[in-house]
Tab-separated table of C-alpha atoms in Angstrom:
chain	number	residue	atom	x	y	z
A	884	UNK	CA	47.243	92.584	68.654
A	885	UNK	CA	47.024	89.557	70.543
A	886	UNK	CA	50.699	88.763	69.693
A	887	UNK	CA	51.960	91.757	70.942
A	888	UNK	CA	49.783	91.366	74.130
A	889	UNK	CA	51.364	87.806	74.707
A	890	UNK	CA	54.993	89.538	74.021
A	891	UNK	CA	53.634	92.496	76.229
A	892	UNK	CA	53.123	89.766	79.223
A	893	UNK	CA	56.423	88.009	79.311
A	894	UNK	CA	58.301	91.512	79.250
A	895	UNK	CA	56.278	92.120	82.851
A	896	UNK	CA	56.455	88.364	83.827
A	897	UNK	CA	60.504	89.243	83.280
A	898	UNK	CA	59.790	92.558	84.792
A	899	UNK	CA	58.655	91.306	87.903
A	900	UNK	CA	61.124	88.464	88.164
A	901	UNK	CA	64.010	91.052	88.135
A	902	UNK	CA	62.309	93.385	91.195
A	903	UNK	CA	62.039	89.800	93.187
A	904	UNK	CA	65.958	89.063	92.959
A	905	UNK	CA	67.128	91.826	92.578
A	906	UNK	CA	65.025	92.899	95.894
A	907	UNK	CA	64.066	96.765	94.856
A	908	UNK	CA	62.413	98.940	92.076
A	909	UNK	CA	65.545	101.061	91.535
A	910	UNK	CA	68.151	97.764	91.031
A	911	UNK	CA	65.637	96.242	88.313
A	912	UNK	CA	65.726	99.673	86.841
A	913	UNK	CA	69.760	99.327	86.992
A	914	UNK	CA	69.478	95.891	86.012
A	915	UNK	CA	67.169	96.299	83.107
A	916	UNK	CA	68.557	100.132	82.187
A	917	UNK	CA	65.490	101.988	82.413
A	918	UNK	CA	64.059	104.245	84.464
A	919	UNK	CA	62.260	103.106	88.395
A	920	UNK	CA	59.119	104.916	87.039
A	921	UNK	CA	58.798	102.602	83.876
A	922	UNK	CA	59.545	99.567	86.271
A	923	UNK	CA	56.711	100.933	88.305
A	924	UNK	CA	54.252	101.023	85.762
A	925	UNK	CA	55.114	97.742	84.314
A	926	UNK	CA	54.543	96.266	88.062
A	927	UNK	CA	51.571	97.796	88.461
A	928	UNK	CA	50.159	97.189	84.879
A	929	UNK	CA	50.987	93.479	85.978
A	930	UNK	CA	48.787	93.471	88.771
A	931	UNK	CA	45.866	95.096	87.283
A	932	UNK	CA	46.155	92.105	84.431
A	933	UNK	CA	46.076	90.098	87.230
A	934	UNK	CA	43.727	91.345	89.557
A	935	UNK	CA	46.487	91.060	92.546
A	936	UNK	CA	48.333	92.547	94.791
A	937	UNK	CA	51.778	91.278	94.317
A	938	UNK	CA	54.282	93.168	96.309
A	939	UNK	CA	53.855	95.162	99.506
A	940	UNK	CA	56.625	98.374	99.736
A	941	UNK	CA	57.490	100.837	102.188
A	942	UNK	CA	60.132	103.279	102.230
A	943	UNK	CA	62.523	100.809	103.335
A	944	UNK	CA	61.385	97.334	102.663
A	945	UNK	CA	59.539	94.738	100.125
A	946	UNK	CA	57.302	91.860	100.780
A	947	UNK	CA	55.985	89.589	98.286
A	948	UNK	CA	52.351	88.689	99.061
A	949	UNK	CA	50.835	85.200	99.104
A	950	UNK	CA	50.091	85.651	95.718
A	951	UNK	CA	53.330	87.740	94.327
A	952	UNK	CA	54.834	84.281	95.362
A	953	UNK	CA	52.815	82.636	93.494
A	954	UNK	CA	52.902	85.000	90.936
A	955	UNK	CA	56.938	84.574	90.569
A	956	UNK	CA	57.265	80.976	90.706
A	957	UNK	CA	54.730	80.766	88.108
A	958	UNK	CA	56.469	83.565	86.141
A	959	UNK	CA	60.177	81.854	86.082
A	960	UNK	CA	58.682	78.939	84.632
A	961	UNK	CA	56.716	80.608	81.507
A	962	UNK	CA	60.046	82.541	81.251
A	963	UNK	CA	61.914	79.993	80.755
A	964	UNK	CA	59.752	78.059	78.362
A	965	UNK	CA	59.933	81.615	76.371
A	966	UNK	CA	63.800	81.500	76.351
A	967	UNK	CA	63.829	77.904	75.199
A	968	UNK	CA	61.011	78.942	72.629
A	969	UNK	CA	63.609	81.475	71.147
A	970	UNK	CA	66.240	79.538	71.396
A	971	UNK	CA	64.355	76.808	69.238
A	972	UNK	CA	62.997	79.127	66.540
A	973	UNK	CA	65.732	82.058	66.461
A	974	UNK	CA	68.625	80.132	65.660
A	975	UNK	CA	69.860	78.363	63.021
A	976	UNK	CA	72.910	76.259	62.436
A	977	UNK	CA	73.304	76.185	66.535
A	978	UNK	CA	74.012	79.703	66.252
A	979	UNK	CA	73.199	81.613	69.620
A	980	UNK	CA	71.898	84.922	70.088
A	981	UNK	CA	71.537	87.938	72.564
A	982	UNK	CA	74.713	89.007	75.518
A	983	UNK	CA	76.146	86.869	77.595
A	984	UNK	CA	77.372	88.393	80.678
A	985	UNK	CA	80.773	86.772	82.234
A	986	UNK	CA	82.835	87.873	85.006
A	987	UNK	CA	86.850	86.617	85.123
A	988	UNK	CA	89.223	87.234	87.225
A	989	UNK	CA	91.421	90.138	86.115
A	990	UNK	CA	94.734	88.129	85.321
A	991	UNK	CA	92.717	85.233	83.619
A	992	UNK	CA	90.342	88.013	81.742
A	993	UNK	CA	92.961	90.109	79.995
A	994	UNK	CA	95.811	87.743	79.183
A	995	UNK	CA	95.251	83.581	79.296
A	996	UNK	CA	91.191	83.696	77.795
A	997	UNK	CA	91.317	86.861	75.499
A	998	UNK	CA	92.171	85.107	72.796
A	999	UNK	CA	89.640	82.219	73.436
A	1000	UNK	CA	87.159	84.358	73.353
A	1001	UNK	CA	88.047	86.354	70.317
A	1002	UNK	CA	87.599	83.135	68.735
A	1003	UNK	CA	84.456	82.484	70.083
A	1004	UNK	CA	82.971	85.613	69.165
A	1005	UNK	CA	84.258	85.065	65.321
A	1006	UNK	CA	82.393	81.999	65.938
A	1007	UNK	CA	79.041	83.216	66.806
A	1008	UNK	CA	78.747	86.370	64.936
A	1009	UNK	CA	75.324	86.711	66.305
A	1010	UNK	CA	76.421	86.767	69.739
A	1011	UNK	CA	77.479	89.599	72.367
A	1012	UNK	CA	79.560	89.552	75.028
A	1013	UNK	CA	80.036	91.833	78.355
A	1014	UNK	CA	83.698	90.883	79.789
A	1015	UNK	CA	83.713	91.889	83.144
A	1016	UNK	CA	86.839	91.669	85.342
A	1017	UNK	CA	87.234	91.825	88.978
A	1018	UNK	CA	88.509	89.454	91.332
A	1019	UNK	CA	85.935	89.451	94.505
A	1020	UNK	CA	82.869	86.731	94.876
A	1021	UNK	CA	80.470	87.493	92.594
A	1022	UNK	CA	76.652	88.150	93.242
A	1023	UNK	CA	74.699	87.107	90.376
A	1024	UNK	CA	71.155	88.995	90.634
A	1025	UNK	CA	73.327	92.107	91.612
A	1026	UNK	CA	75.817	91.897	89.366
A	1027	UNK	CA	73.519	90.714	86.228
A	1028	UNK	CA	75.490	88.172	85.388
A	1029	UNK	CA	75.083	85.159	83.746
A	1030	UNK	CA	78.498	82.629	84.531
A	1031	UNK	CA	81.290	83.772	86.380
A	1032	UNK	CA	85.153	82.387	85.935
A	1033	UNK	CA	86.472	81.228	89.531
A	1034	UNK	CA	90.352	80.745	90.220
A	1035	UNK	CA	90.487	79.135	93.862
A	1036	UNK	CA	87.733	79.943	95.312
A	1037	UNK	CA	84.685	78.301	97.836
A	1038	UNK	CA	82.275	76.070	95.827
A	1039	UNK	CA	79.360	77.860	96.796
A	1040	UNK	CA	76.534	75.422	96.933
A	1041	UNK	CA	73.767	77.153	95.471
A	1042	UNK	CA	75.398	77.260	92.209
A	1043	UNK	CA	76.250	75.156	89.623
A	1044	UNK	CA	80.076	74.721	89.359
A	1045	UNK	CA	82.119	73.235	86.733
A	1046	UNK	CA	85.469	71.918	87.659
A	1047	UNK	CA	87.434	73.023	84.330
A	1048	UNK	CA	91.075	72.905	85.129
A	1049	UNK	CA	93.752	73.982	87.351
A	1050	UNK	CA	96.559	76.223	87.627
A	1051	UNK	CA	99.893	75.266	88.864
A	1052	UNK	CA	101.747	77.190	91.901
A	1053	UNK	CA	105.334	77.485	92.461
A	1054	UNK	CA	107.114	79.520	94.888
A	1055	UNK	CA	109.609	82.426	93.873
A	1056	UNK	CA	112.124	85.074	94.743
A	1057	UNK	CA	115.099	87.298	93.136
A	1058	UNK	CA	118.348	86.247	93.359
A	1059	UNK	CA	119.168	89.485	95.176
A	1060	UNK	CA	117.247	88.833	97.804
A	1061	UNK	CA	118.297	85.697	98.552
A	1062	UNK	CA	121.738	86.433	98.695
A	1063	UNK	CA	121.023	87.865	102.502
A	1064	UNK	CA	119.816	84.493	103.362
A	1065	UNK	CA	121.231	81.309	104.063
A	1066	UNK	CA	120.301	78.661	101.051
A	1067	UNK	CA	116.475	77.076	101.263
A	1068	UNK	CA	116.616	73.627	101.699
A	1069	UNK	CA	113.980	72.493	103.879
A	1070	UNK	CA	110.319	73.981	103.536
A	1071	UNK	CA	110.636	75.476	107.588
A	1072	UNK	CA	113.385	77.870	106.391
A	1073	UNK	CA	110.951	79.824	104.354
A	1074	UNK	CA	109.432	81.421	107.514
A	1075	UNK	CA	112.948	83.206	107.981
A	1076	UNK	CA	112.090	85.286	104.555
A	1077	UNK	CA	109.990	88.329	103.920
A	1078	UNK	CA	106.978	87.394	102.058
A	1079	UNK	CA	104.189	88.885	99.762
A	1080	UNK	CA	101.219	87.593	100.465
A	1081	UNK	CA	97.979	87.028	98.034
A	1082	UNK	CA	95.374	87.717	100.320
A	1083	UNK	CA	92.521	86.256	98.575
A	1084	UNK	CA	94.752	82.594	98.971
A	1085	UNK	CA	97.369	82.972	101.445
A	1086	UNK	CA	98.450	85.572	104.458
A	1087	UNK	CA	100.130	83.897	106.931
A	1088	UNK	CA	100.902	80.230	106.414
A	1089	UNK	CA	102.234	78.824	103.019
A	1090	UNK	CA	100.925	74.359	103.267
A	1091	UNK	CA	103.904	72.620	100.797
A	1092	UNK	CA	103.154	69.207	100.183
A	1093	UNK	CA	106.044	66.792	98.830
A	1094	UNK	CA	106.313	65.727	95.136
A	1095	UNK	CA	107.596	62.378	95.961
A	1096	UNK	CA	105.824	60.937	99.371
A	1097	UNK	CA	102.738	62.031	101.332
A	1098	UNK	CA	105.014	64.618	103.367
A	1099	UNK	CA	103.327	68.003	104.650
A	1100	UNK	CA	104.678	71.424	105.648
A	1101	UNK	CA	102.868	74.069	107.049
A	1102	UNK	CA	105.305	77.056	106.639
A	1103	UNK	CA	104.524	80.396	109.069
A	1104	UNK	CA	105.224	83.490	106.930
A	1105	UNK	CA	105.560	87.170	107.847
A	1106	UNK	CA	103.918	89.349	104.735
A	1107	UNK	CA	105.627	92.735	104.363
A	1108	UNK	CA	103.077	93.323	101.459
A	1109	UNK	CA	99.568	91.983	101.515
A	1110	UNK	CA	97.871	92.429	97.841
A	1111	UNK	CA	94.867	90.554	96.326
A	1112	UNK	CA	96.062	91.292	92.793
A	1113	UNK	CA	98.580	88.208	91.363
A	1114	UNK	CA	99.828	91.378	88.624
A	1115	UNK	CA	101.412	92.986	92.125
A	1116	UNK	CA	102.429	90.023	93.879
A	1117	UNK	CA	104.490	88.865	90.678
A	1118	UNK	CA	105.739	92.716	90.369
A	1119	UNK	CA	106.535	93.307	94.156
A	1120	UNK	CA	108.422	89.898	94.326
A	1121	UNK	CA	110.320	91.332	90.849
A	1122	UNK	CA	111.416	94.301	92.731
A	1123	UNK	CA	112.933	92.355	95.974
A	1124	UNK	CA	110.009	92.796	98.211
A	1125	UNK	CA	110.017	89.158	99.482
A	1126	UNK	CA	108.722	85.824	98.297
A	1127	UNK	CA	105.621	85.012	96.757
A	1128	UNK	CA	103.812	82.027	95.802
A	1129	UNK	CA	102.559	82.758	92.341
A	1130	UNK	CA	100.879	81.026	89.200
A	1131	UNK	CA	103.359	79.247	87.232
A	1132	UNK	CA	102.250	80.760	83.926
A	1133	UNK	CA	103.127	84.603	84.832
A	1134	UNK	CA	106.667	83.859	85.879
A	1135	UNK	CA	107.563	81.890	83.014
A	1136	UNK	CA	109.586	84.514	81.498
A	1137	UNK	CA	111.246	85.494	84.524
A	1138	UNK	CA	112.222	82.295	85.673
A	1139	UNK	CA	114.026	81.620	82.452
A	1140	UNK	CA	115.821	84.793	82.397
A	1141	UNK	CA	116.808	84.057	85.987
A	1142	UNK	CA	115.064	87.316	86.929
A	1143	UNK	CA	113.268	84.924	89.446
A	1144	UNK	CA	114.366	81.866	91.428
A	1145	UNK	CA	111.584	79.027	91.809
A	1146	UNK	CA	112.823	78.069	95.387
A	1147	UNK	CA	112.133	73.791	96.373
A	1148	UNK	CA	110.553	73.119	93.279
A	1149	UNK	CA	110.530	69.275	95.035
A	1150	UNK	CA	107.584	71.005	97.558
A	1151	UNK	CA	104.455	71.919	95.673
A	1152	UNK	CA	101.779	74.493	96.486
A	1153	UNK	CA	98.566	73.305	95.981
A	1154	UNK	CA	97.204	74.029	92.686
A	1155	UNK	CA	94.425	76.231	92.331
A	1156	UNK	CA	91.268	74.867	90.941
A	1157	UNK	CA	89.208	76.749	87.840
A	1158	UNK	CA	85.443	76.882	87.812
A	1159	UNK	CA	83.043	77.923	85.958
A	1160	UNK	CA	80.196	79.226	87.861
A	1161	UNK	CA	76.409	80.069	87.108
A	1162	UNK	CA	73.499	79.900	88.867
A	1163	UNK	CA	70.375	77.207	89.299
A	1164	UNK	CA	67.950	77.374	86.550
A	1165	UNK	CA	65.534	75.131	84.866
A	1166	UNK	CA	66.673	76.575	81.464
A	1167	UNK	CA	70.257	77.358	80.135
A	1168	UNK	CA	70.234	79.484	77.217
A	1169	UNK	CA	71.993	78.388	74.647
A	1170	UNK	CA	74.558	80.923	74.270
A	1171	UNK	CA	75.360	79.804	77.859
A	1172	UNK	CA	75.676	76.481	77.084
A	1173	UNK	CA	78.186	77.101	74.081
A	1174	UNK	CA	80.494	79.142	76.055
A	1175	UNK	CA	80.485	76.368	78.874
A	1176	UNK	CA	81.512	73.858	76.159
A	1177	UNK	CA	84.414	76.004	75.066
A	1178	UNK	CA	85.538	76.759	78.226
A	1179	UNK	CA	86.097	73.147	78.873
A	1180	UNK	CA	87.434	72.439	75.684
A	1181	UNK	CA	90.500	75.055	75.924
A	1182	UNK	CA	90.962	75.861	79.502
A	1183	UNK	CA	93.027	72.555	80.127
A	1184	UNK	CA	94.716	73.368	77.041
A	1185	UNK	CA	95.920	77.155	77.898
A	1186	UNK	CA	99.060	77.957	78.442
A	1187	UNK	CA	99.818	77.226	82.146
A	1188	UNK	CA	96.989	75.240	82.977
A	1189	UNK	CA	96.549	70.938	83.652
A	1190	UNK	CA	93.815	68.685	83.629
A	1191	UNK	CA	92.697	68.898	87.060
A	1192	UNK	CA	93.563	65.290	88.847
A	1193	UNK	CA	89.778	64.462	89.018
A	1194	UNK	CA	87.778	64.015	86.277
A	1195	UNK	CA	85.861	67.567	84.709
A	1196	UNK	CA	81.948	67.373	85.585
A	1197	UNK	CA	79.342	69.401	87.383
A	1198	UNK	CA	79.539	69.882	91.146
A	1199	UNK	CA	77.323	71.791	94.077
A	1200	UNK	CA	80.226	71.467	96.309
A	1201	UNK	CA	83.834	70.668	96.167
């Protein structure tokens, strides 16, 4: 009886820590899939065990008391010491357990890691994973998730970020279209093209820097079609919509079938750095830490990718 009253207590400690992030009743019921009534009682049965009031609600807000404070810095850290408790006595042979919850962007997530991570999951047969695509800043305690892929995007500081590779850019066009243009041989003569723009990276300036010297270009560019999906960049420059700056890897194909021109391959976007993302916590669980350990062992490796010019290690910023 006691055990299950111990196992009882971390459920609410958990419970609790989930309506503090997640900053409402009804998202910890999301979060958690149950119901807002059971993540009432489990709230309230948590205070009575405590003797405390630990939240204070109205229809449209929630405070934390004094000691619901308390309460939930108190409760992350006997959470944690329960995860690393399971960790230690659940596995064997380094075999994690439980879901891990990752969020790619959608070009990454269904073509360059799918494989990687069937292997990892023939790996770790005891291990689950939710593969989440979508290319927009993820939220963590919103989102439930536990590590997110980033392709160029904002260190944000309050997360850990691990530099893990980077992806080559290269500019590109059809031969059709180019044909109503005089020949590109300086960076400046860009502007006079249409363009299709990746919003999420570029809109109206393409910056070239120079393979061979320190030289700089900042090139003004008029988008006829703004996307933030690479997939419809890649497709609209394919159908004679304009230029594009794209990732090297999806126009392999089409540069080798001359479907696509790469035009001054001399000038070089700048490459777009791949991180993998989580947030703070005093306790990584282990299934965590094994997919961060594949990630950097194969993501230099994929197709398309490069060792990224400065050496791999874990950074709040830059």
């Amino acid at each position: 009886m006691k055990r299950n009253e111990r196992i009882d207590r971390v459920e609410l400690m958990r419970t609790f820590i989930r309506i503090v992030e997640s900053g409402s009743l009804s998202a910890a019921a999301r979060q958690m899939e149950t119901t807002q009534a059971t993540i009432s009682r489990r709230l309230q049965s948590l205070e009575e065990m405590l003797g405390a009031k630990l939240l204070l609600r109205s229809t449209h807000a929630m405070k934390l008391t004094d000691d619901g404070e308390r309460c939930y810095q108190h409760a992350r850290q006997v959470v944690d010491s329960w995860l690393a408790l399971e960790d230690a006595l659940q596995i064997t042979d380094e075999q994690p357990v439980g879901t891990l919850r990752v969020r790619a962007p959608h070009a990454f997530g269904q073509q360059q890691l799918l494989m990687p991570l069937v292997g990892f999951l023939a790996r770790f047969p005891q291990l689950s994973v939710e593969w989440m695509l979508h290319d927009r800043a993820v939220d963590f305690i919103s989102d439930n998730v536990d590590c997110a892929i980033r392709v160029g995007a904002d260190v944000d500081p309050a997360t850990v970020s691990v530099l893990l590779a980077e992806v080559p850019r290269c500019i590109v066009a059809t031969p059709a279209l180019l044909s109503g243009y005089a020949t590109v041989t300086e960076p400046q003569q860009l502007s006079m093209l249409p363009w299709v723009a990746i919003s999420t990276f570029y809109q109206h300036e393409v910056v070239l820097h120079h393979h061979g010297d320190q030289q700089t270009a900042n090139v003004a560019i008029a988008a006829r079609l703004s996307t933030d999906s690479l997939y419809v960049a890649k497709n609209a420059a394919l159908a004679g919509v304009g230029a594009a700056v794209v990732s090297s890897w999806t126009v392999e194909e089409e540069l080798a079938s001359g479907q696509l021109v790469e035009l001054l391959p001399a000038w070089q976007v700048t490459p777009l750095p791949v991180h993998l993302v989580y947030p703070w916590a005093r306790y990584y669980p282990k299934r965590l830490r094994k997919f961060l350990d594949l990630m950097r062992e194969v993501m230099p490796q994929i197709a398309g990718m490069r060792q990224p010019e400065k050496d791999i290690s874990d950074k709040s910023s830059g």
